[in-house]
């Protein structure tokens, strides 16, 4: 069982490395070459594991360090490939408005990550279907000199059609609030500045919307669980909705995460979504929960796209992430605040779904 699961995981990694190779024959040969070499290393790792498993507590740190190193190598390889492909694009404008109901990808960043966001932006312009706009929102407080504070290689991404807008700093809320305000009749898809999006990420979201335009669509979510007494269980007990989804029904209990990408429109949310004073009071560091609650209060269910993609995190271990703060329990406190503030209207929506 262990061996089979491990090989499947390796094959998925290989597919993520090889997808960009344009010729099928070459791509398959490259996959076989990687699989052969990885299998040799896998046998060695299994031998090491069998020898040391009785001392697993002592060796846990060693194995963790090994897998962190492997992840770092994969990330570095991904970045290098992306930057080589950016150079190969030349000066051609890729992102242009074509749809009446525009498809807009919106994201934000901050100074510690801005240098590496070109890799994320490349993954967004490299989609099988192109959005009408890609907008990067940067706060005036963090970039007071505006374009002068943005690295030149990021500014150069504008030649592909990427737009950079400067705005008031409202933390991670920037990635959705400003786009919803400025483009109330268009489709907004959120993205994060530390995730590399696979080539069909946007196509899956958009096709799902075209099939049924009544839901918010996402790739990554968790299922809110209820106990026998109809109490909402703590966040730590919520169920992960696994990747490769085939038949998870739209639900008020599908808690989306905007970093994995959500497709939404202004009309999907309660009008209170723009109440800055309130969201900074109730959920200053957790925009996902605010957006989720605003969707439920407007009777909008969340649907997970079929064959949803796994998330490829580029990795920014040196930088303080909101997740590092939220995982300490602030996450649960924020959700409890929202439940208490909106009361039975919100609770019943979740419990009775």
Tab-separated table of N, CA and C in Angstrom, residues 32-196:
chain	number	residue	atom	x	y	z
A	32	UNK	N	9.849	9.061	-18.636
A	32	UNK	CA	10.417	7.733	-18.386
A	32	UNK	C	11.812	7.833	-17.785
A	33	UNK	N	12.589	8.781	-18.285
A	33	UNK	CA	13.947	8.981	-17.763
A	33	UNK	C	13.895	9.385	-16.286
A	34	UNK	N	13.013	10.333	-15.955
A	34	UNK	CA	12.891	10.765	-14.571
A	34	UNK	C	12.406	9.637	-13.673
A	35	UNK	N	11.399	8.887	-14.153
A	35	UNK	CA	10.839	7.805	-13.351
A	35	UNK	C	11.882	6.736	-13.056
A	36	UNK	N	12.701	6.403	-14.066
A	36	UNK	CA	13.750	5.397	-13.886
A	36	UNK	C	14.724	5.824	-12.790
A	37	UNK	N	15.188	7.058	-12.857
A	37	UNK	CA	16.156	7.544	-11.876
A	37	UNK	C	15.545	7.709	-10.489
A	38	UNK	N	14.302	8.152	-10.449
A	38	UNK	CA	13.650	8.322	-9.148
A	38	UNK	C	13.407	6.973	-8.487
A	39	UNK	N	13.038	5.957	-9.285
A	39	UNK	CA	12.818	4.626	-8.718
A	39	UNK	C	14.086	4.065	-8.090
A	40	UNK	N	15.237	4.330	-8.717
A	40	UNK	CA	16.505	3.887	-8.129
A	40	UNK	C	16.720	4.539	-6.769
A	41	UNK	N	16.460	5.825	-6.713
A	41	UNK	CA	16.619	6.537	-5.444
A	41	UNK	C	15.578	6.105	-4.422
A	42	UNK	N	14.374	5.762	-4.910
A	42	UNK	CA	13.323	5.311	-4.007
A	42	UNK	C	13.723	4.024	-3.297
A	43	UNK	N	14.330	3.091	-4.049
A	43	UNK	CA	14.785	1.840	-3.435
A	43	UNK	C	15.786	2.115	-2.322
A	44	UNK	N	16.696	3.056	-2.584
A	44	UNK	CA	17.692	3.404	-1.575
A	44	UNK	C	17.024	4.013	-0.346
A	45	UNK	N	16.057	4.906	-0.579
A	45	UNK	CA	15.368	5.540	0.538
A	45	UNK	C	14.595	4.527	1.370
A	46	UNK	N	13.989	3.539	0.704
A	46	UNK	CA	13.247	2.507	1.436
A	46	UNK	C	14.181	1.689	2.313
A	47	UNK	N	15.372	1.406	1.785
A	47	UNK	CA	16.347	0.660	2.582
A	47	UNK	C	16.760	1.476	3.807
A	48	UNK	N	16.997	2.764	3.584
A	48	UNK	CA	17.351	3.634	4.708
A	48	UNK	C	16.213	3.673	5.722
A	49	UNK	N	14.985	3.754	5.207
A	49	UNK	CA	13.818	3.807	6.084
A	49	UNK	C	13.694	2.537	6.903
A	50	UNK	N	13.852	1.371	6.262
A	50	UNK	CA	13.724	0.096	6.970
A	50	UNK	C	14.797	-0.067	8.037
A	51	UNK	N	16.003	0.402	7.717
A	51	UNK	CA	17.101	0.289	8.674
A	51	UNK	C	16.852	1.176	9.893
A	52	UNK	N	16.278	2.345	9.652
A	52	UNK	CA	16.197	3.341	10.716
A	52	UNK	C	14.815	3.490	11.344
A	53	UNK	N	13.820	2.717	10.895
A	53	UNK	CA	12.466	2.980	11.372
A	53	UNK	C	12.307	2.771	12.871
A	54	UNK	N	13.122	1.849	13.451
A	54	UNK	CA	13.012	1.642	14.888
A	54	UNK	C	13.561	2.839	15.663
A	55	UNK	N	14.317	3.695	14.964
A	55	UNK	CA	14.835	4.908	15.588
A	55	UNK	C	14.182	6.140	14.963
A	56	UNK	N	12.915	5.990	14.569
A	56	UNK	CA	12.255	7.038	13.784
A	56	UNK	C	12.225	8.378	14.504
A	57	UNK	N	12.052	8.349	15.835
A	57	UNK	CA	11.996	9.614	16.566
A	57	UNK	C	13.306	10.377	16.452
A	58	UNK	N	14.416	9.634	16.520
A	58	UNK	CA	15.726	10.280	16.451
A	58	UNK	C	16.030	10.799	15.050
A	59	UNK	N	15.480	10.109	14.048
A	59	UNK	CA	15.817	10.453	12.669
A	59	UNK	C	14.759	11.308	11.976
A	60	UNK	N	13.708	11.665	12.687
A	60	UNK	CA	12.621	12.428	12.083
A	60	UNK	C	13.123	13.737	11.482
A	61	UNK	N	13.985	14.427	12.208
A	61	UNK	CA	14.492	15.710	11.726
A	61	UNK	C	15.302	15.538	10.450
A	62	UNK	N	16.079	14.436	10.361
A	62	UNK	CA	16.887	14.178	9.168
A	62	UNK	C	15.990	13.991	7.953
A	63	UNK	N	14.940	13.165	8.104
A	63	UNK	CA	14.036	12.909	6.987
A	63	UNK	C	13.271	14.171	6.595
A	64	UNK	N	12.856	14.958	7.589
A	64	UNK	CA	12.167	16.213	7.283
A	64	UNK	C	13.062	17.154	6.492
A	65	UNK	N	14.320	17.234	6.899
A	65	UNK	CA	15.272	18.093	6.191
A	65	UNK	C	15.487	17.620	4.761
A	66	UNK	N	15.504	16.284	4.578
A	66	UNK	CA	15.696	15.732	3.240
A	66	UNK	C	14.545	16.130	2.323
A	67	UNK	N	13.307	15.984	2.800
A	67	UNK	CA	12.162	16.294	1.954
A	67	UNK	C	12.018	17.797	1.728
A	68	UNK	N	12.441	18.600	2.706
A	68	UNK	CA	12.457	20.043	2.494
A	68	UNK	C	13.458	20.415	1.407
A	69	UNK	N	14.609	19.734	1.411
A	69	UNK	CA	15.620	19.981	0.385
A	69	UNK	C	15.089	19.590	-0.988
A	70	UNK	N	14.418	18.434	-1.064
A	70	UNK	CA	13.844	17.984	-2.334
A	70	UNK	C	12.817	18.995	-2.854
A	71	UNK	N	12.007	19.523	-1.945
A	71	UNK	CA	11.012	20.516	-2.329
A	71	UNK	C	11.676	21.794	-2.821
A	72	UNK	N	12.762	22.197	-2.163
A	72	UNK	CA	13.474	23.408	-2.562
A	72	UNK	C	14.079	23.265	-3.953
A	73	UNK	N	14.615	22.072	-4.246
A	73	UNK	CA	15.201	21.820	-5.564
A	73	UNK	C	14.120	21.890	-6.643
A	74	UNK	N	12.955	21.302	-6.351
A	74	UNK	CA	11.843	21.336	-7.303
A	74	UNK	C	11.402	22.775	-7.573
A	75	UNK	N	11.301	23.566	-6.502
A	75	UNK	CA	10.888	24.962	-6.637
A	75	UNK	C	11.889	25.765	-7.446
A	76	UNK	N	13.167	25.571	-7.174
A	76	UNK	CA	14.210	26.279	-7.916
A	76	UNK	C	14.162	25.919	-9.394
A	77	UNK	N	13.948	24.642	-9.684
A	77	UNK	CA	13.858	24.188	-11.072
A	77	UNK	C	12.660	24.833	-11.769
A	78	UNK	N	11.550	24.914	-11.054
A	78	UNK	CA	10.338	25.518	-11.606
A	78	UNK	C	10.562	26.996	-11.919
A	79	UNK	N	11.197	27.697	-11.004
A	79	UNK	CA	11.475	29.121	-11.218
A	79	UNK	C	12.383	29.333	-12.429
A	80	UNK	N	13.420	28.517	-12.516
A	80	UNK	CA	14.362	28.672	-13.632
A	80	UNK	C	13.687	28.423	-14.975
A	81	UNK	N	12.854	27.377	-15.051
A	81	UNK	CA	12.133	27.081	-16.295
A	81	UNK	C	11.216	28.245	-16.671
A	82	UNK	N	10.502	28.770	-15.671
A	82	UNK	CA	9.573	29.870	-15.944
A	82	UNK	C	10.314	31.089	-16.476
A	83	UNK	N	11.439	31.413	-15.883
A	83	UNK	CA	12.178	32.609	-16.309
A	83	UNK	C	12.796	32.431	-17.690
A	84	UNK	N	13.201	31.217	-18.012
A	84	UNK	CA	13.696	30.955	-19.365
A	84	UNK	C	12.577	31.139	-20.384
A	85	UNK	N	11.374	30.681	-20.023
A	85	UNK	CA	10.245	30.804	-20.942
A	85	UNK	C	9.777	32.257	-21.074
A	86	UNK	N	9.907	33.037	-20.006
A	86	UNK	CA	9.578	34.465	-20.088
A	86	UNK	C	10.469	35.148	-21.115
A	87	UNK	N	11.756	34.828	-21.083
A	87	UNK	CA	12.694	35.404	-22.052
A	87	UNK	C	12.332	35.004	-23.480
A	88	UNK	N	11.845	33.758	-23.633
A	88	UNK	CA	11.509	33.257	-24.969
A	88	UNK	C	10.242	33.896	-25.534
A	89	UNK	N	9.436	34.525	-24.678
A	89	UNK	CA	8.182	35.127	-25.143
A	89	UNK	C	8.400	36.380	-25.978
A	90	UNK	N	9.554	37.000	-25.829
A	90	UNK	CA	9.809	38.231	-26.577
A	90	UNK	C	8.990	39.386	-26.042
A	91	UNK	N	8.422	40.182	-26.941
A	91	UNK	CA	7.663	41.372	-26.539
A	91	UNK	C	6.188	41.286	-26.923
A	92	UNK	N	5.724	40.107	-27.248
A	92	UNK	CA	4.344	39.954	-27.714
A	92	UNK	C	3.350	40.193	-26.587
A	93	UNK	N	2.324	40.991	-26.863
A	93	UNK	CA	1.249	41.205	-25.898
A	93	UNK	C	0.342	39.983	-25.905
A	94	UNK	N	0.180	39.373	-24.747
A	94	UNK	CA	-0.547	38.109	-24.651
A	94	UNK	C	-1.946	38.306	-24.081
A	95	UNK	N	-2.080	39.196	-23.109
A	95	UNK	CA	-3.355	39.406	-22.428
A	95	UNK	C	-4.085	40.588	-23.058
A	96	UNK	N	-5.224	40.314	-23.682
A	96	UNK	CA	-6.023	41.354	-24.330
A	96	UNK	C	-7.499	41.105	-24.056
A	97	UNK	N	-8.274	42.177	-24.020
A	97	UNK	CA	-9.707	42.054	-23.765
A	97	UNK	C	-10.422	41.514	-24.998
A	98	UNK	N	-11.175	40.420	-24.796
A	98	UNK	CA	-11.884	39.793	-25.908
A	98	UNK	C	-13.346	39.494	-25.569
A	99	UNK	N	-13.662	39.350	-24.296
A	99	UNK	CA	-15.006	38.932	-23.896
A	99	UNK	C	-15.842	40.137	-23.479
A	100	UNK	N	-17.138	40.042	-23.716
A	100	UNK	CA	-18.050	41.086	-23.255
A	100	UNK	C	-18.107	41.075	-21.738
A	101	UNK	N	-18.296	39.888	-21.163
A	101	UNK	CA	-18.191	39.713	-19.714
A	101	UNK	C	-16.741	39.318	-19.433
A	102	UNK	N	-15.958	40.291	-19.018
A	102	UNK	CA	-14.511	40.074	-18.942
A	102	UNK	C	-14.124	39.069	-17.854
A	103	UNK	N	-13.094	38.300	-18.163
A	103	UNK	CA	-12.521	37.327	-17.234
A	103	UNK	C	-11.227	37.931	-16.696
A	104	UNK	N	-11.225	38.291	-15.418
A	104	UNK	CA	-10.122	39.060	-14.833
A	104	UNK	C	-9.459	38.265	-13.718
A	105	UNK	N	-8.149	38.117	-13.791
A	105	UNK	CA	-7.380	37.495	-12.713
A	105	UNK	C	-6.796	38.608	-11.855
A	106	UNK	N	-7.010	38.509	-10.551
A	106	UNK	CA	-6.611	39.565	-9.632
A	106	UNK	C	-5.760	38.991	-8.504
A	107	UNK	N	-4.646	39.665	-8.198
A	107	UNK	CA	-3.768	39.218	-7.111
A	107	UNK	C	-3.059	40.408	-6.498
A	108	UNK	N	-2.429	40.175	-5.361
A	108	UNK	CA	-1.679	41.225	-4.690
A	108	UNK	C	-0.354	40.670	-4.203
A	109	UNK	N	0.529	41.565	-3.779
A	109	UNK	CA	1.818	41.137	-3.239
A	109	UNK	C	2.351	42.225	-2.320
A	110	UNK	N	3.546	41.990	-1.760
A	110	UNK	CA	4.172	42.970	-0.879
A	110	UNK	C	5.680	42.928	-1.116
A	111	UNK	N	6.429	43.897	-0.576
A	111	UNK	CA	7.836	44.049	-0.967
A	111	UNK	C	8.702	42.802	-0.842
A	112	UNK	N	8.509	41.996	0.202
A	112	UNK	CA	9.372	40.824	0.388
A	112	UNK	C	9.167	39.745	-0.669
A	113	UNK	N	8.044	39.801	-1.381
A	113	UNK	CA	7.773	38.779	-2.398
A	113	UNK	C	7.792	39.318	-3.826
A	114	UNK	N	7.822	40.612	-3.963
A	114	UNK	CA	7.611	41.201	-5.286
A	114	UNK	C	8.671	40.763	-6.294
A	115	UNK	N	9.881	40.504	-5.844
A	115	UNK	CA	10.953	40.165	-6.777
A	115	UNK	C	10.665	38.853	-7.508
A	116	UNK	N	10.045	37.892	-6.820
A	116	UNK	CA	9.821	36.567	-7.407
A	116	UNK	C	8.437	36.380	-8.013
A	117	UNK	N	7.629	37.432	-8.026
A	117	UNK	CA	6.257	37.255	-8.513
A	117	UNK	C	6.198	37.090	-10.025
A	118	UNK	N	7.313	37.325	-10.719
A	118	UNK	CA	7.325	37.112	-12.173
A	118	UNK	C	7.018	35.661	-12.527
A	119	UNK	N	7.427	34.731	-11.655
A	119	UNK	CA	7.172	33.308	-11.899
A	119	UNK	C	5.674	33.022	-11.824
A	120	UNK	N	5.013	33.611	-10.833
A	120	UNK	CA	3.560	33.456	-10.698
A	120	UNK	C	2.848	34.091	-11.892
A	121	UNK	N	3.269	35.285	-12.259
A	121	UNK	CA	2.643	35.989	-13.386
A	121	UNK	C	2.802	35.205	-14.683
A	122	UNK	N	3.968	34.571	-14.852
A	122	UNK	CA	4.151	33.748	-16.049
A	122	UNK	C	3.144	32.605	-16.076
A	123	UNK	N	2.939	31.949	-14.931
A	123	UNK	CA	1.980	30.838	-14.905
A	123	UNK	C	0.572	31.312	-15.250
A	124	UNK	N	0.271	32.571	-14.967
A	124	UNK	CA	-1.058	33.113	-15.268
A	124	UNK	C	-1.222	33.475	-16.739
A	125	UNK	N	-0.163	33.945	-17.380
A	125	UNK	CA	-0.279	34.257	-18.813
A	125	UNK	C	-0.096	33.009	-19.669
A	126	UNK	N	0.357	31.925	-19.053
A	126	UNK	CA	0.621	30.688	-19.787
A	126	UNK	C	-0.570	29.730	-19.750
A	127	UNK	N	-1.737	30.222	-19.380
A	127	UNK	CA	-2.927	29.381	-19.279
A	127	UNK	C	-3.461	28.994	-20.663
A	128	UNK	N	-4.170	27.865	-20.714
A	128	UNK	CA	-4.744	27.395	-21.981
A	128	UNK	C	-5.797	28.360	-22.510
A	129	UNK	N	-6.517	29.016	-21.619
A	129	UNK	CA	-7.371	30.131	-22.042
A	129	UNK	C	-6.832	31.389	-21.369
A	130	UNK	N	-6.778	32.474	-22.109
A	130	UNK	CA	-6.190	33.701	-21.595
A	130	UNK	C	-7.276	34.580	-20.970
A	131	UNK	N	-7.004	35.147	-19.798
A	131	UNK	CA	-7.960	36.099	-19.230
A	131	UNK	C	-7.950	37.403	-20.018
A	132	UNK	N	-8.966	38.216	-19.805
A	132	UNK	CA	-9.011	39.526	-20.454
A	132	UNK	C	-8.098	40.529	-19.751
A	133	UNK	N	-7.884	40.303	-18.470
A	133	UNK	CA	-7.000	41.159	-17.694
A	133	UNK	C	-6.302	40.344	-16.609
A	134	UNK	N	-5.080	40.738	-16.292
A	134	UNK	CA	-4.397	40.280	-15.082
A	134	UNK	C	-3.971	41.539	-14.349
A	135	UNK	N	-4.462	41.701	-13.119
A	135	UNK	CA	-4.183	42.924	-12.366
A	135	UNK	C	-3.431	42.585	-11.084
A	136	UNK	N	-2.300	43.230	-10.898
A	136	UNK	CA	-1.512	43.110	-9.673
A	136	UNK	C	-1.730	44.376	-8.846
A	137	UNK	N	-2.329	44.203	-7.656
A	137	UNK	CA	-2.629	45.334	-6.785
A	137	UNK	C	-1.513	45.490	-5.748
A	138	UNK	N	-0.911	46.674	-5.694
A	138	UNK	CA	0.163	46.964	-4.745
A	138	UNK	C	-0.230	48.176	-3.904
A	139	UNK	N	0.063	48.114	-2.610
A	139	UNK	CA	-0.363	49.198	-1.726
A	139	UNK	C	0.603	50.378	-1.789
A	140	UNK	N	0.032	51.562	-1.733
A	140	UNK	CA	0.828	52.791	-1.743
A	140	UNK	C	1.687	52.868	-0.486
A	141	UNK	N	1.172	52.339	0.622
A	141	UNK	CA	1.934	52.371	1.868
A	141	UNK	C	3.213	51.545	1.765
A	142	UNK	N	3.158	50.433	1.044
A	142	UNK	CA	4.328	49.559	0.923
A	142	UNK	C	5.203	49.915	-0.278
A	143	UNK	N	4.620	50.596	-1.249
A	143	UNK	CA	5.356	51.044	-2.436
A	143	UNK	C	5.129	52.549	-2.603
A	144	UNK	N	5.644	53.352	-1.660
A	144	UNK	CA	5.332	54.797	-1.650
A	144	UNK	C	5.829	55.547	-2.875
A	145	UNK	N	6.868	55.037	-3.504
A	145	UNK	CA	7.385	55.678	-4.719
A	145	UNK	C	6.802	55.058	-5.987
A	146	UNK	N	5.740	54.282	-5.789
A	146	UNK	CA	5.001	53.652	-6.884
A	146	UNK	C	5.928	52.817	-7.770
A	147	UNK	N	5.964	53.080	-9.045
A	147	UNK	CA	6.728	52.235	-9.967
A	147	UNK	C	8.218	52.184	-9.636
A	148	UNK	N	8.736	53.225	-9.021
A	148	UNK	CA	10.163	53.251	-8.684
A	148	UNK	C	10.523	52.187	-7.644
A	149	UNK	N	9.527	51.739	-6.885
A	149	UNK	CA	9.763	50.719	-5.863
A	149	UNK	C	9.531	49.302	-6.385
A	150	UNK	N	9.100	49.183	-7.623
A	150	UNK	CA	8.824	47.871	-8.220
A	150	UNK	C	10.024	47.454	-9.071
A	151	UNK	N	10.530	46.227	-8.891
A	151	UNK	CA	11.689	45.782	-9.684
A	151	UNK	C	11.429	45.903	-11.184
A	152	UNK	N	12.462	46.230	-11.928
A	152	UNK	CA	12.329	46.464	-13.364
A	152	UNK	C	11.799	45.239	-14.092
A	153	UNK	N	12.251	44.037	-13.705
A	153	UNK	CA	11.803	42.839	-14.428
A	153	UNK	C	10.319	42.561	-14.187
A	154	UNK	N	9.769	43.083	-13.087
A	154	UNK	CA	8.325	42.967	-12.856
A	154	UNK	C	7.586	44.008	-13.692
A	155	UNK	N	8.100	45.217	-13.733
A	155	UNK	CA	7.504	46.251	-14.595
A	155	UNK	C	7.496	45.805	-16.053
A	156	UNK	N	8.534	45.100	-16.460
A	156	UNK	CA	8.622	44.637	-17.849
A	156	UNK	C	7.534	43.628	-18.199
A	157	UNK	N	6.943	42.987	-17.196
A	157	UNK	CA	5.865	42.029	-17.459
A	157	UNK	C	4.635	42.731	-18.038
A	158	UNK	N	4.575	44.041	-17.916
A	158	UNK	CA	3.430	44.778	-18.461
A	158	UNK	C	3.361	44.691	-19.978
A	159	UNK	N	4.479	44.413	-20.622
A	159	UNK	CA	4.458	44.304	-22.084
A	159	UNK	C	3.594	43.131	-22.544
A	160	UNK	N	3.367	42.154	-21.637
A	160	UNK	CA	2.510	41.011	-21.977
A	160	UNK	C	1.034	41.318	-21.744
A	161	UNK	N	0.748	42.500	-21.196
A	161	UNK	CA	-0.636	42.887	-20.936
A	161	UNK	C	-1.003	42.901	-19.468
A	162	UNK	N	-0.052	42.593	-18.596
A	162	UNK	CA	-0.305	42.610	-17.158
A	162	UNK	C	-0.387	44.055	-16.674
A	163	UNK	N	-1.367	44.331	-15.818
A	163	UNK	CA	-1.566	45.681	-15.289
A	163	UNK	C	-1.143	45.741	-13.825
A	164	UNK	N	-0.556	46.856	-13.430
A	164	UNK	CA	-0.186	47.096	-12.034
A	164	UNK	C	-0.958	48.306	-11.543
A	165	UNK	N	-1.722	48.118	-10.457
A	165	UNK	CA	-2.510	49.218	-9.891
A	165	UNK	C	-2.078	49.448	-8.447
A	166	UNK	N	-2.005	50.727	-8.055
A	166	UNK	CA	-1.624	51.086	-6.694
A	166	UNK	C	-2.871	51.515	-5.921
A	167	UNK	N	-2.938	51.114	-4.658
A	167	UNK	CA	-4.161	51.293	-3.888
A	167	UNK	C	-3.837	51.418	-2.394
A	168	UNK	N	-4.846	51.731	-1.620
A	168	UNK	CA	-4.711	51.766	-0.163
A	168	UNK	C	-4.471	50.350	0.351
A	169	UNK	N	-3.673	50.234	1.389
A	169	UNK	CA	-3.348	48.914	1.930
A	169	UNK	C	-4.490	48.385	2.800
A	170	UNK	N	-5.142	47.338	2.330
A	170	UNK	CA	-6.142	46.632	3.136
A	170	UNK	C	-5.742	45.154	3.240
A	171	UNK	N	-4.431	44.952	3.420
A	171	UNK	CA	-3.865	43.605	3.605
A	171	UNK	C	-4.201	42.711	2.408
A	172	UNK	N	-4.484	41.431	2.703
A	172	UNK	CA	-4.740	40.468	1.623
A	172	UNK	C	-6.078	40.707	0.933
A	173	UNK	N	-6.918	41.544	1.513
A	173	UNK	CA	-8.201	41.884	0.885
A	173	UNK	C	-8.009	42.568	-0.468
A	174	UNK	N	-6.829	43.105	-0.693
A	174	UNK	CA	-6.573	43.820	-1.958
A	174	UNK	C	-6.821	42.948	-3.178
A	175	UNK	N	-6.593	41.645	-3.043
A	175	UNK	CA	-6.663	40.794	-4.231
A	175	UNK	C	-8.078	40.636	-4.782
A	176	UNK	N	-9.106	40.960	-3.970
A	176	UNK	CA	-10.474	40.794	-4.467
A	176	UNK	C	-11.325	42.055	-4.343
A	177	UNK	N	-11.225	42.758	-3.230
A	177	UNK	CA	-12.108	43.903	-2.973
A	177	UNK	C	-12.041	44.953	-4.079
A	178	UNK	N	-10.843	45.349	-4.446
A	178	UNK	CA	-10.703	46.421	-5.443
A	178	UNK	C	-11.179	45.985	-6.823
A	179	UNK	N	-10.941	44.734	-7.166
A	179	UNK	CA	-11.397	44.236	-8.469
A	179	UNK	C	-12.924	44.171	-8.526
A	180	UNK	N	-13.555	43.723	-7.433
A	180	UNK	CA	-15.014	43.673	-7.391
A	180	UNK	C	-15.615	45.069	-7.516
A	181	UNK	N	-14.972	46.047	-6.882
A	181	UNK	CA	-15.472	47.427	-6.945
A	181	UNK	C	-15.338	48.013	-8.347
A	182	UNK	N	-14.185	47.803	-8.943
A	182	UNK	CA	-13.898	48.439	-10.233
A	182	UNK	C	-14.584	47.730	-11.395
A	183	UNK	N	-14.799	46.423	-11.262
A	183	UNK	CA	-15.392	45.642	-12.358
A	183	UNK	C	-16.596	44.852	-11.838
A	184	UNK	N	-17.670	45.540	-11.435
A	184	UNK	CA	-18.811	44.876	-10.791
A	184	UNK	C	-19.587	43.925	-11.695
A	185	UNK	N	-19.446	44.064	-13.000
A	185	UNK	CA	-20.207	43.220	-13.928
A	185	UNK	C	-19.362	42.140	-14.592
A	186	UNK	N	-18.134	41.995	-14.134
A	186	UNK	CA	-17.223	41.033	-14.752
A	186	UNK	C	-16.894	39.882	-13.802
A	187	UNK	N	-16.206	38.884	-14.339
A	187	UNK	CA	-15.811	37.706	-13.565
A	187	UNK	C	-14.426	37.952	-12.976
A	188	UNK	N	-14.300	37.737	-11.674
A	188	UNK	CA	-13.020	37.942	-10.998
A	188	UNK	C	-12.503	36.598	-10.487
A	189	UNK	N	-11.268	36.290	-10.831
A	189	UNK	CA	-10.614	35.069	-10.340
A	189	UNK	C	-9.414	35.488	-9.498
A	190	UNK	N	-9.361	35.011	-8.267
A	190	UNK	CA	-8.255	35.383	-7.382
A	190	UNK	C	-7.066	34.444	-7.561
A	191	UNK	N	-5.885	34.991	-7.283
A	191	UNK	CA	-4.657	34.195	-7.287
A	191	UNK	C	-3.769	34.689	-6.150
A	192	UNK	N	-2.809	33.874	-5.743
A	192	UNK	CA	-1.852	34.244	-4.701
A	192	UNK	C	-0.473	34.473	-5.298
A	193	UNK	N	0.364	35.172	-4.550
A	193	UNK	CA	1.693	35.510	-5.069
A	193	UNK	C	2.754	34.469	-4.734
A	194	UNK	N	2.351	33.331	-4.154
A	194	UNK	CA	3.325	32.285	-3.841
A	194	UNK	C	2.910	30.923	-4.391
A	195	UNK	N	2.055	30.940	-5.416
A	195	UNK	CA	1.560	29.692	-6.012
A	195	UNK	C	1.795	29.715	-7.522
A	196	UNK	N	2.291	28.609	-8.042
A	196	UNK	CA	2.467	28.439	-9.485
A	196	UNK	C	1.244	27.693	-10.007
